[in-house]
Coordinates of C-alpha atoms in Angstrom, one line a residue:
Chain A
N1 CA 11.5 13.2 10.8
A2 CA 12.2 9.5 9.9
G3 CA 8.6 8.5 9.0
V4 CA 8.2 4.7 8.9
T5 CA 11.3 2.7 9.4
Q6 CA 11.7 -1.1 9.0
T7 CA 14.5 -3.5 9.9
P8 CA 16.0 -5.6 8.6
K9 CA 16.1 -4.7 4.9
F10 CA 16.9 -8.2 3.8
R11 CA 16.8 -11.6 5.5
I12 CA 17.2 -15.2 4.5
L13 CA 15.6 -17.8 6.8
K14 CA 15.7 -21.6 6.8
I15 CA 12.4 -23.5 6.9
G16 CA 11.1 -23.7 10.4
Q17 CA 13.1 -20.7 11.8
S18 CA 11.4 -17.8 13.4
M19 CA 12.0 -14.1 13.2
T20 CA 10.6 -10.7 14.0
L21 CA 10.3 -7.9 11.5
Q22 CA 10.5 -4.5 13.2
C23 CA 8.4 -1.4 12.3
T24 CA 8.6 2.0 14.0
Q25 CA 6.9 5.3 13.1
D26 CA 7.5 8.7 14.6
M27 CA 4.4 10.5 13.4
N28 CA 2.2 9.6 16.3
H29 CA -0.1 7.6 14.0
N30 CA -2.7 5.4 15.7
Y31 CA -3.2 3.1 12.7
M32 CA -0.5 0.7 11.6
Y33 CA -0.5 -2.0 8.9
W34 CA 1.5 -5.0 7.7
Y35 CA 1.4 -6.0 4.1
R36 CA 3.1 -8.6 2.0
Q37 CA 3.7 -8.1 -1.7
D38 CA 4.5 -11.1 -4.0
P39 CA 6.1 -10.6 -7.4
G40 CA 3.7 -9.0 -9.9
M41 CA 0.9 -8.8 -7.3
G42 CA -0.7 -6.0 -5.3
L43 CA -0.4 -5.7 -1.5
K44 CA -2.2 -8.2 0.8
L45 CA -3.0 -7.1 4.3
I46 CA -1.6 -9.4 7.0
Y47 CA -2.5 -7.6 10.3
Y48 CA -3.4 -4.1 11.3
S49 CA -3.8 -2.1 14.5
V50 CA -6.0 0.9 15.4
G51 CA -4.0 1.8 18.5
A52 CA -1.8 0.5 21.2
G53 CA -3.1 -2.8 22.5
I54 CA -5.6 -3.3 19.6
T55 CA -4.8 -5.5 16.7
D56 CA -6.9 -7.4 14.1
K57 CA -6.4 -9.9 11.3
G58 CA -6.3 -8.8 7.7
E59 CA -6.6 -10.9 4.5
V60 CA -3.7 -13.3 5.0
P61 CA -2.8 -13.7 8.7
N62 CA -1.9 -17.4 8.9
G63 CA 1.7 -18.0 10.0
Y64 CA 2.1 -14.5 11.5
N65 CA 1.5 -12.8 14.8
V66 CA 1.7 -9.1 15.9
S67 CA 1.7 -7.0 19.0
R68 CA 1.2 -3.3 19.6
S69 CA 2.5 -2.3 23.1
T70 CA 3.3 1.3 22.1
T71 CA 2.0 3.8 19.5
E72 CA 5.3 3.8 17.8
D73 CA 6.1 0.1 17.3
F74 CA 4.3 -2.7 15.5
P75 CA 6.5 -5.8 15.1
L76 CA 5.5 -8.7 12.9
R77 CA 6.4 -12.2 14.1
L78 CA 6.9 -15.1 11.8
E79 CA 6.7 -18.5 13.5
L80 CA 8.0 -21.7 11.7
A81 CA 8.9 -20.0 8.5
A82 CA 7.7 -21.7 5.3
P83 CA 8.7 -21.1 1.6
S84 CA 5.3 -19.6 1.0
Q85 CA 6.3 -16.7 3.2
T86 CA 9.0 -15.6 0.8
S87 CA 7.9 -12.1 -0.1
V88 CA 8.5 -8.4 0.5
Y89 CA 6.9 -7.1 3.7
F90 CA 5.8 -3.5 4.0
C91 CA 4.8 -1.7 7.2
A92 CA 2.6 1.4 6.9
S93 CA 0.9 3.9 9.1
S94 CA -1.9 6.5 9.0
L95 CA -3.4 9.2 11.2
G96 CA -6.8 7.9 10.2
P97 CA -7.8 5.9 7.1
D98 CA -11.1 7.7 6.7
R99 CA -9.4 11.0 5.9
Y100 CA -5.6 10.8 5.8
E101 CA -2.8 9.3 3.7
Q102 CA -1.1 6.1 4.4
Y103 CA 2.7 6.2 4.7
F104 CA 5.0 3.3 3.9
G105 CA 8.3 2.0 5.1
P106 CA 11.0 0.9 2.7
G107 CA 10.2 -2.8 3.0
T108 CA 11.9 -6.0 4.2
R109 CA 12.8 -8.6 1.5
L110 CA 12.5 -12.1 3.1
T111 CA 13.5 -15.4 1.5
V112 CA 12.7 -18.7 3.1
T113 CA 14.7 -21.7 1.8
Chain B
K1 CA -16.6 -8.8 -2.1
Q2 CA -14.9 -5.4 -1.9
E3 CA -12.2 -5.3 -4.6
V4 CA -10.1 -2.9 -6.5
T5 CA -9.1 -3.5 -10.1
Q6 CA -6.5 -1.7 -12.3
I7 CA -6.4 -2.0 -16.0
P8 CA -4.2 -2.2 -18.0
A9 CA -1.6 -4.3 -16.1
A10 CA 1.2 -2.7 -18.2
L11 CA 1.6 0.3 -20.5
S12 CA 4.4 1.5 -22.7
V13 CA 4.2 5.0 -24.2
P14 CA 6.6 7.4 -25.9
E15 CA 7.9 10.4 -24.0
G16 CA 5.7 13.4 -24.1
E17 CA 2.4 11.5 -24.4
N18 CA -0.5 12.3 -22.1
L19 CA -1.8 9.1 -20.5
V20 CA -4.6 7.8 -18.2
L21 CA -4.4 5.0 -15.7
N22 CA -7.6 3.4 -14.5
C23 CA -8.8 2.2 -11.1
S24 CA -12.2 0.5 -10.5
F25 CA -13.8 -0.4 -7.2
T26 CA -16.9 -2.4 -6.4
D27 CA -18.7 -0.3 -3.8
S28 CA -19.4 3.4 -4.0
A29 CA -19.4 3.8 -0.2
I30 CA -15.8 4.8 0.3
Y31 CA -13.9 7.1 2.6
N32 CA -11.2 7.9 0.2
L33 CA -9.0 6.7 -2.7
Q34 CA -5.2 7.0 -2.7
W35 CA -2.8 6.8 -5.7
F36 CA 0.8 5.5 -5.1
R37 CA 3.9 5.1 -7.1
Q38 CA 6.3 2.2 -6.6
D39 CA 9.8 2.1 -8.1
P40 CA 11.4 -1.3 -8.6
G41 CA 12.7 -2.7 -5.3
K42 CA 11.3 0.3 -3.3
G43 CA 8.5 1.1 -1.1
L44 CA 5.3 3.0 -2.0
T45 CA 5.2 6.8 -2.3
S46 CA 1.9 8.6 -2.0
L47 CA 1.0 10.7 -5.0
L48 CA -2.6 11.9 -4.4
L49 CA -5.4 11.3 -1.9
I50 CA -9.0 12.0 -3.0
Q51 CA -11.6 12.2 -0.2
S52 CA -15.1 10.8 -0.9
S53 CA -16.5 14.3 -1.1
Q54 CA -14.0 15.4 -3.7
R55 CA -14.1 15.0 -7.5
E56 CA -10.4 15.5 -8.3
Q57 CA -7.0 16.4 -6.9
T58 CA -4.0 17.8 -8.7
S59 CA -0.3 17.8 -8.1
G60 CA 2.0 19.1 -10.7
R61 CA 1.6 17.0 -13.9
L62 CA -0.7 14.6 -12.1
N63 CA -4.5 14.8 -11.9
A64 CA -6.6 12.2 -10.2
S65 CA -10.4 12.1 -10.6
L66 CA -13.1 10.2 -8.6
D67 CA -16.5 9.1 -9.8
K68 CA -18.1 7.2 -6.9
S69 CA -21.3 6.4 -8.8
S70 CA -19.5 4.5 -11.5
G71 CA -16.8 3.1 -9.1
R72 CA -13.9 4.6 -11.0
S73 CA -10.9 6.8 -10.5
T74 CA -8.4 7.9 -13.2
L75 CA -4.9 9.1 -12.8
Y76 CA -3.9 11.5 -15.6
I77 CA -0.2 12.1 -16.3
A78 CA 0.5 15.0 -18.6
A79 CA 3.6 15.2 -20.8
S80 CA 5.0 11.9 -19.6
Q81 CA 8.8 11.6 -19.0
P82 CA 11.1 8.6 -18.7
G83 CA 11.3 9.3 -15.0
D84 CA 7.6 8.6 -14.7
S85 CA 8.4 4.9 -15.4
A86 CA 7.2 3.0 -12.3
T87 CA 4.3 0.9 -11.1
Y88 CA 1.2 2.9 -10.1
L89 CA -1.2 1.5 -7.5
C90 CA -4.5 2.7 -6.2
A91 CA -6.0 1.9 -2.8
V92 CA -9.5 2.3 -1.5
V93 CA -10.8 2.6 2.0
Y94 CA -14.4 1.4 2.1
S95 CA -16.7 3.1 4.5
G96 CA -17.0 1.4 7.9
T97 CA -13.6 -0.2 7.7
Y98 CA -10.0 0.8 8.6
K99 CA -8.4 -1.2 5.8
Y100 CA -6.9 -0.1 2.5
I101 CA -7.7 -2.4 -0.4
F102 CA -5.1 -2.3 -3.1
G103 CA -5.3 -2.9 -6.8
T104 CA -2.5 -5.0 -8.5
G105 CA -1.1 -1.9 -10.2
T106 CA -0.2 -0.7 -13.7
R107 CA 3.4 -1.0 -14.7
L108 CA 4.2 2.1 -16.8
K109 CA 7.2 2.5 -19.1
V110 CA 7.9 5.8 -20.8
L111 CA 10.3 5.5 -23.7
A112 CA 12.8 8.2 -24.4

């Protein structure tokens, strides 16, 4: 049971480039989340999804896009990367946030220069 | 605004000491509260989940309590060890939402 997996682990982007961060979970969780964590800070919610085909904005969605075509996958797209998007990105999933734990992937460390 | 606060931001204790980490939230209407551990450069590992209807949860040397009326949770670590050194985060799911709101964490260092 792999849990929540994320690729890549590290990435360096130039300003203006685009990329997709991949997230997959094998626990059949409906709820999936993308967070960013800046040094010394807590986690900020970027986007979340309550099921295939349903997504919604979190606290800091500007500069990002998501899609959820399957239960397992929840990719995060960065368009026109900016230095302010340098951060560690975590994907997480849950069977249901009202009663169940949230499980995290190992993270993607992104640097935009 | 629904927020979560953790104090202190950092804590350094000698090995063997019992310690308490604090988490405060602004609205008593919550589904649950979850405590996580994060090692440097790593993801978050779930430690304990407390449902709204519960007062505490225990796992080994860890005990988490929940007092909704005062908007507080505490994580008690008994007989601390150097291996407990990490950042501890709490997250709250407020009722009527699907989102976890995180505190900024307490960075714990246990000295051998």
